[in-house]
Tab-separated table of C-alpha atoms in Angstrom:
chain	number	residue	atom	x	y	z
A	43	UNK	CA	3.434	14.144	-22.236
A	44	UNK	CA	3.851	11.947	-19.253
A	45	UNK	CA	7.291	12.163	-17.545
A	46	UNK	CA	9.496	9.283	-18.049
A	47	UNK	CA	9.931	6.504	-15.530
A	48	UNK	CA	13.677	5.890	-14.873
A	49	UNK	CA	13.749	4.375	-11.389
A	50	UNK	CA	11.772	2.077	-9.301
A	51	UNK	CA	10.893	5.010	-7.094
A	52	UNK	CA	9.640	6.882	-10.286
A	53	UNK	CA	7.244	3.720	-10.897
A	54	UNK	CA	6.081	3.789	-7.405
A	55	UNK	CA	5.178	7.412	-7.641
A	56	UNK	CA	3.603	7.064	-11.110
A	57	UNK	CA	1.364	4.063	-10.102
A	58	UNK	CA	0.322	6.062	-7.060
A	59	UNK	CA	-0.539	8.998	-9.028
A	60	UNK	CA	-2.606	7.191	-11.854
A	61	UNK	CA	-3.784	4.517	-9.624
A	62	UNK	CA	-2.658	1.576	-11.796
A	63	UNK	CA	-0.389	0.823	-14.744
A	64	UNK	CA	-0.123	-2.029	-16.906
A	65	UNK	CA	3.526	-3.493	-17.467
A	66	UNK	CA	3.805	-3.995	-21.260
A	67	UNK	CA	1.920	-5.150	-24.377
A	68	UNK	CA	-0.574	-4.127	-26.921
A	69	UNK	CA	-1.285	-0.460	-26.373
A	70	UNK	CA	-4.580	-0.821	-28.234
A	71	UNK	CA	-5.928	-3.172	-25.344
A	72	UNK	CA	-3.912	-1.977	-22.427
A	73	UNK	CA	-4.061	1.922	-23.405
A	74	UNK	CA	-1.076	2.888	-21.313
A	75	UNK	CA	1.827	0.935	-19.912
A	76	UNK	CA	5.280	1.230	-18.254
A	77	UNK	CA	6.860	-0.088	-21.391
A	78	UNK	CA	6.007	3.248	-23.258
A	79	UNK	CA	6.874	5.492	-20.358
A	80	UNK	CA	10.467	4.496	-19.894
A	81	UNK	CA	13.550	4.842	-22.354
A	82	UNK	CA	15.596	2.642	-19.905
A	83	UNK	CA	17.694	-0.302	-21.177
A	84	UNK	CA	15.908	-3.788	-20.755
A	85	UNK	CA	17.634	-6.742	-19.598
A	86	UNK	CA	20.886	-5.402	-18.508
A	87	UNK	CA	20.567	-6.483	-14.701
A	88	UNK	CA	21.307	-2.830	-13.810
A	89	UNK	CA	19.188	-0.881	-11.065
A	90	UNK	CA	17.436	0.841	-13.845
A	91	UNK	CA	16.359	-2.335	-15.686
A	92	UNK	CA	12.537	-2.358	-15.765
A	93	UNK	CA	12.531	-6.241	-16.072
A	94	UNK	CA	13.901	-6.086	-12.593
A	95	UNK	CA	11.306	-3.720	-10.980
A	96	UNK	CA	8.474	-6.216	-11.372
A	97	UNK	CA	9.834	-8.591	-8.586
A	98	UNK	CA	11.274	-5.679	-6.571
A	99	UNK	CA	7.990	-3.776	-6.537
A	100	UNK	CA	5.844	-7.189	-5.694
A	101	UNK	CA	8.363	-7.846	-2.996
A	102	UNK	CA	8.512	-4.213	-1.625
A	103	UNK	CA	4.729	-4.445	-0.787
A	104	UNK	CA	4.110	-0.779	-1.715
A	105	UNK	CA	2.480	-1.853	-4.814
A	106	UNK	CA	0.309	-5.012	-5.857
A	107	UNK	CA	1.577	-6.685	-8.841
A	108	UNK	CA	0.091	-9.579	-10.952
A	109	UNK	CA	-1.730	-10.446	-14.166
A	110	UNK	CA	-4.416	-8.003	-13.631
A	111	UNK	CA	-5.157	-6.578	-16.912
A	112	UNK	CA	-6.369	-8.795	-19.686
A	113	UNK	CA	-4.385	-11.530	-18.690
A	114	UNK	CA	-1.286	-9.423	-18.680
A	115	UNK	CA	0.942	-8.139	-15.806
A	116	UNK	CA	0.617	-4.742	-14.125
A	117	UNK	CA	0.798	-2.834	-11.038
A	118	UNK	CA	-1.932	-1.554	-8.802
A	119	UNK	CA	-1.649	1.153	-5.857
A	120	UNK	CA	-3.226	-0.184	-2.561
A	121	UNK	CA	-5.695	2.822	-2.761
A	122	UNK	CA	-7.219	1.155	-5.835
A	123	UNK	CA	-7.486	-2.584	-4.741
A	124	UNK	CA	-11.055	-2.281	-3.033
A	125	UNK	CA	-12.356	-0.641	-6.394
A	126	UNK	CA	-11.039	-3.361	-8.335
A	127	UNK	CA	-12.142	-6.103	-6.088
A	128	UNK	CA	-15.703	-4.445	-6.253
A	129	UNK	CA	-15.738	-4.181	-10.119
A	130	UNK	CA	-14.238	-7.461	-10.935
A	131	UNK	CA	-16.064	-9.741	-8.555
A	132	UNK	CA	-18.682	-7.542	-6.773
A	133	UNK	CA	-16.966	-8.097	-3.325
A	134	UNK	CA	-17.944	-11.814	-3.494
A	135	UNK	CA	-16.005	-14.617	-1.682
A	136	UNK	CA	-14.488	-17.286	-3.648
A	137	UNK	CA	-16.734	-19.888	-2.290
A	138	UNK	CA	-19.710	-17.656	-3.450
A	139	UNK	CA	-18.477	-17.419	-6.900
A	140	UNK	CA	-17.472	-21.099	-7.188
A	141	UNK	CA	-21.345	-22.125	-5.848
A	142	UNK	CA	-22.712	-19.755	-8.619
A	143	UNK	CA	-20.473	-21.704	-11.455
A	144	UNK	CA	-18.418	-18.332	-11.900
A	145	UNK	CA	-14.918	-19.744	-11.307
A	146	UNK	CA	-13.321	-22.729	-12.860
A	147	UNK	CA	-12.445	-26.155	-10.885
A	148	UNK	CA	-8.800	-25.446	-11.524
A	149	UNK	CA	-8.914	-22.039	-9.774
A	150	UNK	CA	-10.595	-23.899	-6.948
A	151	UNK	CA	-7.649	-26.451	-6.591
A	152	UNK	CA	-5.348	-23.710	-6.542
A	153	UNK	CA	-7.246	-21.270	-4.126
A	154	UNK	CA	-8.023	-24.249	-1.734
A	155	UNK	CA	-4.226	-24.227	-1.222
A	156	UNK	CA	-4.446	-20.771	0.349
A	157	UNK	CA	-7.094	-21.806	3.115
A	158	UNK	CA	-4.362	-22.279	5.748
A	159	UNK	CA	-1.410	-20.732	4.305
A	160	UNK	CA	-1.326	-17.246	2.746
A	161	UNK	CA	1.792	-17.367	0.537
A	162	UNK	CA	3.265	-20.064	-1.741
A	163	UNK	CA	6.351	-20.418	-3.991
A	164	UNK	CA	5.086	-21.628	-7.594
A	165	UNK	CA	6.563	-25.106	-7.600
A	166	UNK	CA	5.226	-25.788	-4.038
A	167	UNK	CA	1.751	-24.344	-4.958
A	168	UNK	CA	1.749	-26.396	-8.245
A	169	UNK	CA	2.484	-29.554	-6.425
A	170	UNK	CA	-0.044	-28.764	-3.647
A	171	UNK	CA	-2.783	-28.209	-6.069
A	172	UNK	CA	-2.154	-31.638	-7.743
A	173	UNK	CA	-0.646	-30.442	-11.123
A	174	UNK	CA	2.213	-31.803	-12.940
A	175	UNK	CA	4.301	-30.949	-15.721
A	176	UNK	CA	3.660	-27.952	-18.195
A	177	UNK	CA	-0.067	-27.548	-17.089
A	178	UNK	CA	-2.029	-25.047	-19.038
A	179	UNK	CA	-4.848	-25.588	-16.589
A	180	UNK	CA	-2.802	-24.407	-13.709
A	181	UNK	CA	-1.396	-21.282	-15.380
A	182	UNK	CA	-4.811	-20.501	-16.585
A	183	UNK	CA	-6.210	-20.915	-12.825
A	184	UNK	CA	-3.394	-18.623	-11.683
A	185	UNK	CA	-4.310	-15.952	-14.264
A	186	UNK	CA	-8.058	-16.368	-13.339
A	187	UNK	CA	-7.462	-15.818	-9.879
A	188	UNK	CA	-5.327	-12.655	-10.386
A	189	UNK	CA	-7.797	-11.223	-12.705
A	190	UNK	CA	-10.335	-11.612	-9.915
A	191	UNK	CA	-8.053	-9.982	-7.387
A	192	UNK	CA	-8.000	-13.089	-5.166
A	193	UNK	CA	-4.188	-13.534	-5.654
A	194	UNK	CA	-1.023	-11.250	-6.307
A	195	UNK	CA	2.450	-12.004	-7.003
A	196	UNK	CA	4.553	-11.269	-3.766
A	197	UNK	CA	7.968	-11.783	-4.918
A	198	UNK	CA	10.416	-14.359	-6.559
A	199	UNK	CA	12.375	-17.279	-5.381
A	200	UNK	CA	14.783	-19.791	-7.126
A	201	UNK	CA	15.081	-23.429	-6.773
A	202	UNK	CA	17.817	-24.565	-4.332
A	203	UNK	CA	20.231	-27.669	-5.111
A	204	UNK	CA	21.353	-30.270	-2.753
A	205	UNK	CA	24.301	-28.015	-2.074
A	206	UNK	CA	22.358	-25.186	-0.928
A	207	UNK	CA	23.128	-23.165	-3.851
A	208	UNK	CA	20.223	-21.721	-5.870
A	209	UNK	CA	19.721	-22.607	-9.657
A	210	UNK	CA	17.702	-21.968	-12.523
A	211	UNK	CA	15.355	-19.132	-13.373
A	212	UNK	CA	13.294	-17.372	-10.460
A	213	UNK	CA	9.708	-18.448	-10.031
A	214	UNK	CA	7.028	-16.297	-8.761
A	215	UNK	CA	5.737	-16.274	-5.322
A	216	UNK	CA	1.874	-15.974	-4.884
A	217	UNK	CA	-0.125	-14.502	-1.843
A	218	UNK	CA	-3.848	-13.890	-1.235
A	219	UNK	CA	-4.530	-10.387	-1.775
A	220	UNK	CA	-6.496	-9.987	1.659
A	221	UNK	CA	-3.384	-11.201	3.506
A	222	UNK	CA	-0.800	-8.925	1.571
A	223	UNK	CA	-2.926	-5.717	1.722
A	224	UNK	CA	-5.551	-6.188	4.647
A	225	UNK	CA	-5.875	-2.483	5.398
A	226	UNK	CA	-6.540	-1.624	1.633
A	227	UNK	CA	-9.303	-3.952	1.391
A	228	UNK	CA	-10.867	-3.325	4.933
A	229	UNK	CA	-13.496	-1.035	3.560
A	230	UNK	CA	-15.450	-2.482	0.540
A	231	UNK	CA	-16.612	-0.222	-2.208
A	232	UNK	CA	-20.002	-0.309	-4.053
A	233	UNK	CA	-19.733	-1.484	-7.813
A	234	UNK	CA	-20.995	1.735	-9.075
A	235	UNK	CA	-18.599	3.892	-6.892
A	236	UNK	CA	-15.670	1.504	-7.804
A	237	UNK	CA	-16.179	2.164	-11.445
A	238	UNK	CA	-16.310	5.770	-11.171
A	239	UNK	CA	-13.309	5.896	-9.091
A	240	UNK	CA	-11.285	3.701	-11.647
A	241	UNK	CA	-12.599	5.669	-14.623
A	242	UNK	CA	-11.293	8.917	-12.974
A	243	UNK	CA	-7.862	7.212	-12.445
A	244	UNK	CA	-7.591	6.466	-16.227
A	245	UNK	CA	-8.047	10.181	-16.971
A	246	UNK	CA	-4.945	10.918	-15.121
A	247	UNK	CA	-3.187	8.654	-17.758
A	248	UNK	CA	-4.849	10.109	-20.906
A	249	UNK	CA	-8.032	10.288	-22.982
A	250	UNK	CA	-9.225	6.860	-24.167
A	251	UNK	CA	-12.426	5.550	-25.604
A	252	UNK	CA	-14.783	4.610	-23.041
A	253	UNK	CA	-15.360	1.092	-24.440
A	254	UNK	CA	-11.647	0.236	-24.459
A	255	UNK	CA	-11.271	1.718	-20.823
A	256	UNK	CA	-14.225	-0.319	-19.475
A	257	UNK	CA	-12.918	-3.471	-21.212
A	258	UNK	CA	-9.362	-2.940	-19.478
A	259	UNK	CA	-11.149	-2.322	-16.081
A	260	UNK	CA	-13.586	-5.128	-16.278
A	261	UNK	CA	-11.545	-7.697	-18.268
A	262	UNK	CA	-10.921	-10.943	-16.205
A	263	UNK	CA	-13.972	-10.171	-14.004
A	264	UNK	CA	-17.273	-11.962	-13.633
A	265	UNK	CA	-18.975	-9.561	-15.823
A	266	UNK	CA	-16.756	-10.452	-18.627
A	267	UNK	CA	-16.580	-14.181	-18.166
C-alpha cells in the first residue's frame, strides 16, 4: 500500500518517485490519484489542505501542474516532461501541428499570445486571444494546449480593484512549458523510448491494465485526436 500523502513535501516526493500523479477523479480512467492517497481534510485552508497544494506546487516550480490527464489536472515531475512531449506530440512544434491540421483554431489564437510573452494571467490571456464571456472554445483551447504539453499552470492570481485590494476567486496563470522548465526539455526523447519510460513510471504506482495505462499516457495527444 502506498504511503499516505500528508504535506506538500510528501506530494513532491511522491510525484518525483512515480514520475507523475493525477490530482483527482474517476479511478477507472486516472488509475491512481492524489485524492486516494491522502486522508487530509479538504477546503479547510490549512497548510495540509490538498486543495491549496495545486497552486502552491504550480508556483513553486518543482513540479509541472495542469490538465495533463484526460482533461483532468495532475502533477508531473520535470524528469518526465520530455517523455510526455515526445509521446503526446512527437516533439513537434505548434506551428507544425497546426499546419497539419492537428490542433484547433482556438488553440492557435491562445498559443499565439505566447509568442512574445511566456506567462499570462487567465483574464489577460482571454482578452488578448479575443474571447469574451463564458467561452467554451477558450476553455477547450487551454485544455488542448495543456494536454499537448505546450502550456502549464504556473500559479494563481486574483483580480485587483480600484482600491488596490484583491477580490473574487483566484484565476490560474499559464506559462509556456518550455519557458517554465527549459532544462527538463533540453534533450528530446524518441517516442518509443518515451513510452517505455512512462510505462515504467506507472509500475511504481501499481499494476494496471495496459490498455488503460496507454489511454492515460496518450490521451490528449495527437495520436488520440
